[in-house]
Short mmCIF file of C-alpha atoms and ligand atoms in Angstrom, two decimals:
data_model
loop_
_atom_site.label_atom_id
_atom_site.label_comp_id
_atom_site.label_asym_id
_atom_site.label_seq_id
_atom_site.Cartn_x
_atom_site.Cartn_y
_atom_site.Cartn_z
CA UNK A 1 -23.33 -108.10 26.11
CA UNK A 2 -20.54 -108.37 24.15
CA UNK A 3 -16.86 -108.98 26.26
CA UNK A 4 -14.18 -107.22 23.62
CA UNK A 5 -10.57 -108.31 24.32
CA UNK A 6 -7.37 -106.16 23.94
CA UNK A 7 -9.78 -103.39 23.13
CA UNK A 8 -8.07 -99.81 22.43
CA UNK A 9 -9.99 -97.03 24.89
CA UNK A 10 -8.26 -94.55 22.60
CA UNK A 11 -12.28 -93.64 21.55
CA UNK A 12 -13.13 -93.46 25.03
CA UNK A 13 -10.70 -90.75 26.95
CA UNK A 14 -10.65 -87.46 25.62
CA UNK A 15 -7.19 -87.27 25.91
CA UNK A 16 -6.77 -89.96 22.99
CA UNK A 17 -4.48 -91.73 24.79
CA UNK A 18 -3.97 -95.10 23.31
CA UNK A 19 -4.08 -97.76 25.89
CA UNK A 20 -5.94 -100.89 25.85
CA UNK A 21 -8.57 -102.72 28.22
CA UNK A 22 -7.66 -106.22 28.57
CA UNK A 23 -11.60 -106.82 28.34
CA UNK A 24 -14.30 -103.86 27.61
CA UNK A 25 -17.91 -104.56 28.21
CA UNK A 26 -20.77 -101.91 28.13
CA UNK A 27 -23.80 -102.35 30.26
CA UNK A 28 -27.47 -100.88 30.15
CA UNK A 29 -29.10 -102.17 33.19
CA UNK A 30 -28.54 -102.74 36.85
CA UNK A 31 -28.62 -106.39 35.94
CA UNK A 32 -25.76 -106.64 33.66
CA UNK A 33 -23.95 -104.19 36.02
CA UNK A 34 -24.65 -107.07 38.22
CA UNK A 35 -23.75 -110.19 36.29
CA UNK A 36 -20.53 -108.52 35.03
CA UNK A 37 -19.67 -107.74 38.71
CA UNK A 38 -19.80 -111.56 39.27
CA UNK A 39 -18.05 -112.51 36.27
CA UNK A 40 -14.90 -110.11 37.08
CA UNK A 41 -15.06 -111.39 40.50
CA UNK A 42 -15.09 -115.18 39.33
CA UNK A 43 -12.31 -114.66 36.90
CA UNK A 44 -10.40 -112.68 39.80
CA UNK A 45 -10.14 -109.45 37.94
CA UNK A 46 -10.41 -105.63 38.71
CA UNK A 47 -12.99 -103.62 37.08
CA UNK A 48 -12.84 -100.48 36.08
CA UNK A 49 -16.30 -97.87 35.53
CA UNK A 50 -15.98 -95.89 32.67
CA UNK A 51 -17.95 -92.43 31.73
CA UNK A 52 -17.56 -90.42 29.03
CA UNK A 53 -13.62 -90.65 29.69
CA UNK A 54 -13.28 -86.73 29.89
CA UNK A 55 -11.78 -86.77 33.23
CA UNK A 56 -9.32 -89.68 33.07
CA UNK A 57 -5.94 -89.69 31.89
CA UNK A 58 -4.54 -93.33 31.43
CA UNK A 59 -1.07 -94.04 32.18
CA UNK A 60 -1.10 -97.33 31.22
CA UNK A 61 -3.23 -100.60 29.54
CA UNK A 62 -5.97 -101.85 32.18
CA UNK A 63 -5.04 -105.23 33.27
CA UNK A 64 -8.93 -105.71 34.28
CA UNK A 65 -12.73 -105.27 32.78
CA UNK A 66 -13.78 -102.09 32.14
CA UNK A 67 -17.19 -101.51 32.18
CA UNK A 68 -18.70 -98.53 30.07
CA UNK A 69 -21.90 -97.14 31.71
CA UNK A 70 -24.98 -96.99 29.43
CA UNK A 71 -27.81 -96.73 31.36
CA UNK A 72 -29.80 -94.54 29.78
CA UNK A 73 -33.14 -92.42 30.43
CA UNK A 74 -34.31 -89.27 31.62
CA UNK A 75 -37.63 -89.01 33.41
CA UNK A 76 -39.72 -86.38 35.20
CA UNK A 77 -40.57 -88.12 38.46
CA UNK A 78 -42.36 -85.58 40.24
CA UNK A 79 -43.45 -82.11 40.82
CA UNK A 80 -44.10 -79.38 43.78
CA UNK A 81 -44.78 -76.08 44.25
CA UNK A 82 -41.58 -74.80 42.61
CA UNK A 83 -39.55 -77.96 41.86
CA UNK A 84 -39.16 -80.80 39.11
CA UNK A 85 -37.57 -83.59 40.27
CA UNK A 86 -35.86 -84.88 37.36
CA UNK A 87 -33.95 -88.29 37.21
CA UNK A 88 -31.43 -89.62 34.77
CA UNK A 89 -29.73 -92.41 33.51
CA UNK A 90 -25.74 -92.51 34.21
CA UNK A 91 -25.31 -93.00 30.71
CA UNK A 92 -26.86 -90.30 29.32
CA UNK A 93 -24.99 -87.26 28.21
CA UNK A 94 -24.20 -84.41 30.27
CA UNK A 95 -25.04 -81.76 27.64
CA UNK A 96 -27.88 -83.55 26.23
CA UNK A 97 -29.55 -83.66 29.40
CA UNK A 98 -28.81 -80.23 30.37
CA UNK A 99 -30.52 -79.17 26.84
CA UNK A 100 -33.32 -81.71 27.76
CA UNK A 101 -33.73 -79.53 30.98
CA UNK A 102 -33.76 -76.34 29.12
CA UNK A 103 -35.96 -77.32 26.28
CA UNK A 104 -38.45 -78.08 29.00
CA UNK A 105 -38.05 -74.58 31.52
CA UNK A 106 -36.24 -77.01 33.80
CA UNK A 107 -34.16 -74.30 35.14
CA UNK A 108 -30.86 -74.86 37.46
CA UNK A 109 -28.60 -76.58 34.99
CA UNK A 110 -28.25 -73.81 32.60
CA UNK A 111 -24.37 -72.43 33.78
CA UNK A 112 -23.52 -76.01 33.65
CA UNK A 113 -23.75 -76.29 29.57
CA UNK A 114 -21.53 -77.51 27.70
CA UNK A 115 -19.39 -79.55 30.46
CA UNK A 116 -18.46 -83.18 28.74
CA UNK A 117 -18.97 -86.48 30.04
CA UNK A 118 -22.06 -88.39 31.52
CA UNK A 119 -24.86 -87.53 33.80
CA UNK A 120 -23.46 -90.81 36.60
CA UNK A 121 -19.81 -88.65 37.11
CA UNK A 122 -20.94 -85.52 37.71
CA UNK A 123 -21.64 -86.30 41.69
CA UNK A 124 -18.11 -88.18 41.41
CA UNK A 125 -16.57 -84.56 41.39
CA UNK A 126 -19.66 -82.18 42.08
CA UNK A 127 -18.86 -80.66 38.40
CA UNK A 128 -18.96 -77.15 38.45
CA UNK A 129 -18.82 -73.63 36.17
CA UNK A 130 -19.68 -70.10 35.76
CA UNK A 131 -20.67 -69.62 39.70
CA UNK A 132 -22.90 -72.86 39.90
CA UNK A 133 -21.89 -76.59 40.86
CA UNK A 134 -24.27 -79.61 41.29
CA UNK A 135 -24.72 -79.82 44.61
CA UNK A 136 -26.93 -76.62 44.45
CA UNK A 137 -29.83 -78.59 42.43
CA UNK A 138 -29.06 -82.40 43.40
CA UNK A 139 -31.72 -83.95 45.15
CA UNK A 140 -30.42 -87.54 45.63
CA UNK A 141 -28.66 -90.49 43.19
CA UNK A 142 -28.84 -94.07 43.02
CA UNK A 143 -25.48 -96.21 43.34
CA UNK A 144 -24.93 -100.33 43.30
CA UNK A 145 -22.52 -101.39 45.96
CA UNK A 146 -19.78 -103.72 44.60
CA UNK A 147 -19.49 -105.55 47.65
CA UNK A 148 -23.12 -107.13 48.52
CA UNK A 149 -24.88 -105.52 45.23
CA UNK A 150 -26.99 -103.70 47.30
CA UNK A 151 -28.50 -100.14 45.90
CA UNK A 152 -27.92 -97.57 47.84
CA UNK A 153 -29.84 -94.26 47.96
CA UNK A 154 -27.50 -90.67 49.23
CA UNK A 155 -28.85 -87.64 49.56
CA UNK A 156 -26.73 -84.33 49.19
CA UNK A 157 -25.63 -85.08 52.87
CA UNK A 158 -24.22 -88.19 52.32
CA UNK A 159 -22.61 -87.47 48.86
CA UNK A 160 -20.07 -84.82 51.28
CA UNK A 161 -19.87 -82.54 48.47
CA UNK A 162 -16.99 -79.99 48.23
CA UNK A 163 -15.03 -77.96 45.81
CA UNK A 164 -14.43 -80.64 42.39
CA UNK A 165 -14.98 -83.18 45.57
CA UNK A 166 -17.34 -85.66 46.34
CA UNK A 167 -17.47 -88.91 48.95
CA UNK A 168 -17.08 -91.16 45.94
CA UNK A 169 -13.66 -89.87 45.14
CA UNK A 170 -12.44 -90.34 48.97
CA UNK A 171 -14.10 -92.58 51.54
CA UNK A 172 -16.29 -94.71 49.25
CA UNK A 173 -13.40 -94.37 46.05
CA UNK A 174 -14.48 -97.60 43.57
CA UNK A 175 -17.09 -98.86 46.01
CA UNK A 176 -20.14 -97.24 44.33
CA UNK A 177 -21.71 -97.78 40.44
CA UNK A 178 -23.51 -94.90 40.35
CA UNK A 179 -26.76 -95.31 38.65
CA UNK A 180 -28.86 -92.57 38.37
CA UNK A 181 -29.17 -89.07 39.43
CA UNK A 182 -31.83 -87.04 40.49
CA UNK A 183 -31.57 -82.70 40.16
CA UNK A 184 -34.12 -80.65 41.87
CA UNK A 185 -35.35 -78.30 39.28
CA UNK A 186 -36.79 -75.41 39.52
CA UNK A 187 -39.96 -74.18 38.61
CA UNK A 188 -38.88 -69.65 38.58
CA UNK A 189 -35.47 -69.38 37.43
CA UNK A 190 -33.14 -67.88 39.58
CA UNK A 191 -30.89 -66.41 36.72
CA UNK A 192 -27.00 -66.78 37.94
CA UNK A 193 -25.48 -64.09 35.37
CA UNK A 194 -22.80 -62.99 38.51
CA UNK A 195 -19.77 -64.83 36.89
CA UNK A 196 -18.46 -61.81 34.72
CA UNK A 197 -18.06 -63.06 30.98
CA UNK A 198 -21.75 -64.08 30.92
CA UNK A 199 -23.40 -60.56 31.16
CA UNK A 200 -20.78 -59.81 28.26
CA UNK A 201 -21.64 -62.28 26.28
CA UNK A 202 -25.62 -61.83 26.84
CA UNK A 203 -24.66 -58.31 25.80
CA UNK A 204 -23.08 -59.34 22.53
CA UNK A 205 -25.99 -61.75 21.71
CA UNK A 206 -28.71 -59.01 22.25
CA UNK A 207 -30.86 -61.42 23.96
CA UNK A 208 -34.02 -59.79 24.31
CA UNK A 209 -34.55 -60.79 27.99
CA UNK A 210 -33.00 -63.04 30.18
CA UNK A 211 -33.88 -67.12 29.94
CA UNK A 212 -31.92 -69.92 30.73
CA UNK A 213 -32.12 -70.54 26.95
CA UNK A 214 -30.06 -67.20 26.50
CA UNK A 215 -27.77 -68.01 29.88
CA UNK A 216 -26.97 -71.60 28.21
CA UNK A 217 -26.42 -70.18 24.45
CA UNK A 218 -24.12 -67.58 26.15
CA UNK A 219 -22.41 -70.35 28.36
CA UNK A 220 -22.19 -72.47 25.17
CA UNK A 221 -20.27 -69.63 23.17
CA UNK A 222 -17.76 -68.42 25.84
CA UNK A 223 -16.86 -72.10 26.78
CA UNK A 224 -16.61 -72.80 23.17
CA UNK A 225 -14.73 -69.92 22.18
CA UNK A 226 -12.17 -70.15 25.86
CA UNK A 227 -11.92 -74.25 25.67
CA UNK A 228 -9.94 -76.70 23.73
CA UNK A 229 -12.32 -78.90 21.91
CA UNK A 230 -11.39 -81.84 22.93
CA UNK A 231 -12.74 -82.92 19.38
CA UNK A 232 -10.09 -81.53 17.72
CA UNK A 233 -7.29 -81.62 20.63
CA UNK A 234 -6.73 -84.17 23.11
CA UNK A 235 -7.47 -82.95 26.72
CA UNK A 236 -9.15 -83.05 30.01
CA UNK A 237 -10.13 -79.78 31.13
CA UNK A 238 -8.67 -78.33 34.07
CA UNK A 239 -5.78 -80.64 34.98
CA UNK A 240 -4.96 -79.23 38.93
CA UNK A 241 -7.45 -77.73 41.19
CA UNK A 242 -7.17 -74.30 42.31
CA UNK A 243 -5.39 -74.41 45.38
CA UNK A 244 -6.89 -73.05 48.92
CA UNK A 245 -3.85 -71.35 51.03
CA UNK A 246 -3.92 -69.47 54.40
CA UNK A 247 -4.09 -65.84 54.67
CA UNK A 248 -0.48 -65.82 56.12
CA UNK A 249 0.66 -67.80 53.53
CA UNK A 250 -0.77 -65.32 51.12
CA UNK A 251 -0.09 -62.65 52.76
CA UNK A 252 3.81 -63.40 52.52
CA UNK A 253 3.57 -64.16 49.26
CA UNK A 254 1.94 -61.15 48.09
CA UNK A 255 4.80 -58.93 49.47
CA UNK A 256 6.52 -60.64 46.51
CA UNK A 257 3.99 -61.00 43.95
CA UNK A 258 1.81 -57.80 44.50
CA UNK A 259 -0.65 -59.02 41.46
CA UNK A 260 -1.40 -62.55 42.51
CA UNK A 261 -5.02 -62.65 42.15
CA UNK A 262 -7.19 -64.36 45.13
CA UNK A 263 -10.58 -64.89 45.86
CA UNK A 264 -11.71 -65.22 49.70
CA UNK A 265 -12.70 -68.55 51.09
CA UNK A 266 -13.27 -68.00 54.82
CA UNK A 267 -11.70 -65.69 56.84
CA UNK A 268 -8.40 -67.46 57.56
CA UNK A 269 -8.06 -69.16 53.45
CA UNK A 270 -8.10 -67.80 50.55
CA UNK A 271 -8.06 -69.81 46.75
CA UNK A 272 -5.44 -68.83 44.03
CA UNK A 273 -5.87 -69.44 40.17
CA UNK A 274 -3.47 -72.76 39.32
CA UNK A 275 -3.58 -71.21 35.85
CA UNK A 276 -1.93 -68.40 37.03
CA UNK A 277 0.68 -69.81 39.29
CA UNK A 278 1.07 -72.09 36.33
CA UNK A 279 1.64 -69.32 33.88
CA UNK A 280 4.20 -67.19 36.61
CA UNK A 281 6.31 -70.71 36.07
CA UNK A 282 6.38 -70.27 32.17
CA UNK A 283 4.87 -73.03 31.00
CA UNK A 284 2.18 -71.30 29.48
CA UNK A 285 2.03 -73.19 25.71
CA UNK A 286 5.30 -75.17 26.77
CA UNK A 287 5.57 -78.64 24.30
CA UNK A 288 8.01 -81.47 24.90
CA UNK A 289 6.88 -84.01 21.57
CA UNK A 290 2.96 -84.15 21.78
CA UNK A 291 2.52 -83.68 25.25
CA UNK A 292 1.85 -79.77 25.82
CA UNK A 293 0.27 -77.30 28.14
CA UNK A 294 -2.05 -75.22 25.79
CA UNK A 295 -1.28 -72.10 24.34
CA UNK A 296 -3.91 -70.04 25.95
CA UNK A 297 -4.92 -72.20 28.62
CA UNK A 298 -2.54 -73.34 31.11
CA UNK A 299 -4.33 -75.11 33.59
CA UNK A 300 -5.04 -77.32 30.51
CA UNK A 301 -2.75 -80.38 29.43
CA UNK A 302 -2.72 -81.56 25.40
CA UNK A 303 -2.20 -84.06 23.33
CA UNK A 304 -1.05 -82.85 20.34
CA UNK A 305 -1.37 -86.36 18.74
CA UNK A 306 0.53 -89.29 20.30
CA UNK A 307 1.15 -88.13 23.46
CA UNK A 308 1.31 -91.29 26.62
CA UNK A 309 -0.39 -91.18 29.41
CA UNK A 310 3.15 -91.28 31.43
CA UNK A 311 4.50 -88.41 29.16
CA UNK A 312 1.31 -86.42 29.82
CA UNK A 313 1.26 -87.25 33.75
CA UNK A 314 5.50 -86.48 33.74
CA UNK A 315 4.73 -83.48 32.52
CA UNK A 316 1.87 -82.55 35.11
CA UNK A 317 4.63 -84.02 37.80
CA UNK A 318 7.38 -81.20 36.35
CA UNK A 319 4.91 -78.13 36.61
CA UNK A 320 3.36 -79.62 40.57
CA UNK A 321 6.74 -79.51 41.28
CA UNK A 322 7.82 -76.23 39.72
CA UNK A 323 5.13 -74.37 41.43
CA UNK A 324 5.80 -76.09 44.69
CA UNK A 325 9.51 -74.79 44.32
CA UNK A 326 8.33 -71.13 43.63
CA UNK A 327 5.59 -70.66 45.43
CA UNK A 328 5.43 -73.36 48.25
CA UNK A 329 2.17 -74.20 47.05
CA UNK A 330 1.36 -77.87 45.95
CA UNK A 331 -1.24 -78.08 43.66
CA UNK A 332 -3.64 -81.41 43.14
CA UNK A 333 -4.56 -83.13 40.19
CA UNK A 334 -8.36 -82.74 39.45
CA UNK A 335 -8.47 -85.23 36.89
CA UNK A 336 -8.27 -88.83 37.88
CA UNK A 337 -5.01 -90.53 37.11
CA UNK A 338 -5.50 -94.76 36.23
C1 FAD B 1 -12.91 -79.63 27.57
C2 FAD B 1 -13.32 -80.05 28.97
C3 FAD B 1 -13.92 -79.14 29.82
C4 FAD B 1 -14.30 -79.51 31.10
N1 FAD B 1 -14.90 -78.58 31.90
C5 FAD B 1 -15.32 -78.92 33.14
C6 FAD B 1 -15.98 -77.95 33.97
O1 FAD B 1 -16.22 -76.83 33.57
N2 FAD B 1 -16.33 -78.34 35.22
C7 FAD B 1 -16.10 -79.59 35.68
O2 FAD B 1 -16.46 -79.85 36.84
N3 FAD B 1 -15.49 -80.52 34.92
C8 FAD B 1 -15.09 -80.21 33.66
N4 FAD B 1 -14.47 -81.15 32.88
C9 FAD B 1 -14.20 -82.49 33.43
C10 FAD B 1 -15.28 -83.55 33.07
O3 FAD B 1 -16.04 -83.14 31.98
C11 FAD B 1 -16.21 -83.84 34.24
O4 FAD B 1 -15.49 -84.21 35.37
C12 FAD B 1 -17.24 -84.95 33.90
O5 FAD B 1 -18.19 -85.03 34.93
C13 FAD B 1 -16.59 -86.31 33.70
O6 FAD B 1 -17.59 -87.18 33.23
P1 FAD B 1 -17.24 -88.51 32.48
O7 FAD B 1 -18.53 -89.24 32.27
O8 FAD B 1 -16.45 -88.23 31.27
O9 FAD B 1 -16.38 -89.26 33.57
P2 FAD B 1 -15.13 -90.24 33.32
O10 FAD B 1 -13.97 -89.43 32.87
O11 FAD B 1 -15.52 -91.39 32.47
O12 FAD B 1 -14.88 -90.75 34.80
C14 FAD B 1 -14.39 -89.89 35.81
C15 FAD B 1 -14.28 -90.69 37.12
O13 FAD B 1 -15.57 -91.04 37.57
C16 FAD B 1 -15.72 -92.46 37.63
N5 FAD B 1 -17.08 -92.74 37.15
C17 FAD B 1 -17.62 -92.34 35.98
N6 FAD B 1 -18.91 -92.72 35.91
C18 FAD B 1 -19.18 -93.39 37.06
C19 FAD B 1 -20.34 -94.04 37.59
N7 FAD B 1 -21.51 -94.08 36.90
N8 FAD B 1 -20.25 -94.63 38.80
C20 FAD B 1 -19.09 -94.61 39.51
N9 FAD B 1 -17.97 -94.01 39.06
C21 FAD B 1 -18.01 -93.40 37.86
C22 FAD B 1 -14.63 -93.05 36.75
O14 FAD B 1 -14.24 -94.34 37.21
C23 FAD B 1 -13.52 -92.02 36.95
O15 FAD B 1 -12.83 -92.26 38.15
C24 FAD B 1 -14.07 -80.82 31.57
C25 FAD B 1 -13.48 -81.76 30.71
C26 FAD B 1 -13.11 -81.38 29.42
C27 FAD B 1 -12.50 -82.40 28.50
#
């Protein structure tokens, strides 16, 4: 394993922001998880586990070790009645694996195409599109405790999944390496076209019949044609959450704004697009120098170019705050903040 000093993680956020790692490792094993564990304990510094950086927006250089996941690997473990039970590496990629999946009539993952990052985050916020999440098809992961090394085995249960919520970003926040994950596949699709823009979209492809190789394709184009590429333009997806409010709450407000659009949680909460409140407080394709809320997009936060993590974050501070002001609604960062 080679220990890089001073290293720029400009490659390794999709937000391009330019900080640096004081030292970058990447491991492929439990056991050089392990020994680099030691090491940054020894030499008294912080570590810091690193994905595919698409949920991360660095404010600053990391005065620590960060340690880029690579554990790769993607095996079919066992088999039932009307399940695979597929488990992969935390370093694979998300997409890859979900194409794995489909290439082999592993069906479950299908709505989830598309979504960046690594197969060992996307517990850390139970990732979730077009009317599916992971929770639905996890069966259980493997993570390495920092603290006695020990792995540790949580099922669904444990992992206290919620909306873009998991225990590792609470109770158990940078006590866990996650290691690997295994999904509970199943064997008959059951085809999740519900979320509106995918019927459309199966529509405009005339796919002959319904697949999860047609429900990914059409996933793939509308993401592709709605999203940023993060490629081309530095983001993170969604920055805030969409916020759950009481009825009263909304109820009050809606005597106001008659059009707010809602979607029922429970009986006494409802959710509210951020994007829209976001857009009511006109910052729909706002840009101060590079940092920028996109033009069609406005629960997502660019870098135009050179953009700092602190001018990205200000900015995300400025629009929490504006909506708070106008709305009384405080909205929380989904992407993690380092
Ligand atoms: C264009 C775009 C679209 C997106 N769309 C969606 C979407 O539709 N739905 C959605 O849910 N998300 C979406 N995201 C967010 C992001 O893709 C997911 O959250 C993804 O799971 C992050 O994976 P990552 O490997 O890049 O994690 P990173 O950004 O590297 O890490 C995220 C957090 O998890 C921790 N972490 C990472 N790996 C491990 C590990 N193995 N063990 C312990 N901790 C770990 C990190 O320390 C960090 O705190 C989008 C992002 C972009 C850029």
């Amino acid at each position: 394993m080679e220990i890089l000093k001073n290293y720029s993680l400009k490659q390794h956020n999709t937000f391009d922001i330019n900080v640096t790692a004081k030292k970058f490792v990447a491991f492929s094993s439990i056991d050089e998880l392990k020994e680099l564990l030691s090491y940054a304990a020894q030499s008294k510094s912080k570590e810091f586990i690193l994905g595919g950086g698409s949920n991360i927006l660095f404010t600053k250089n990391v005065d620590g070790f960060v340690l880029k996941n690579e554990i790769k690997g993607i095996e079919l473990i066992k088999e039932d009645r009307n399940h695979f039970y597929v488990k992969a590496g935390a370093g694979e990629n998300w997409h890859q694996f979900v194409l794995h999946c489909i290439k082999h009539n592993y069906a479950g993952l299908e709505n989830l195409s598309l979504i960046p990052g690594n197969v060992g985050a996307s517990p850390m916020q139970n990732i979730g599109a077009y009317g599916a999440e992971i929770k639905d098809v996890f069966e259980n992961l493997e993570a390495l405790n920092k603290a006695d090394k020990a792995v540790h085995t949580f099922s669904a249960n444990d992992c206290a999944f919620g909306y873009r919520e998991s225990i590792f970003k609470s109770k158990y926040k940078n006590q866990f390496v996650i290691l690997n994950v295994t999904y509970r596949l199943n064997k008959i699709p059951a085809f999740n076209t519900s979320y509106g823009a995918i019927e459309q979209e199966l529509e405009k492809m005339n796919a002959k019949e319904l697949s999860i190789q047609a429900i990914s394709q059409a996933v793939i184009n509308i993401r592709s044609s709605k999203l940023p590429d993060p490629n081309k333009i530095g983001n993170a997806g969604s920055f805030f959450k969409n916020p759950t409010i009481t009825l009263k709450l909304f109820q009050a407000l809606q005597k106001k704004y008659s059009n707010m659009p809602h979607y029922t949680v429970d009986a006494i909460h409802v959710k509210i697009p951020a994007a829209w409140l976001i857009e009511q407080c006109n910052w729909k394709g706002y840009r101060n120098g590079d940092a920028g809320v996109h033009i069609h997009q406005p629960l997502v936060l660019v870098n135009y170019g050179n953009a700092t993590g602190k001018e990205i974050y200000n900015l995300s501070e400025k629009i929490l705050q504006s909506v708070i002001k106008k709305f009384g609604i405080e909205l929380e960062r989904e992407v993690n903040i380092v």
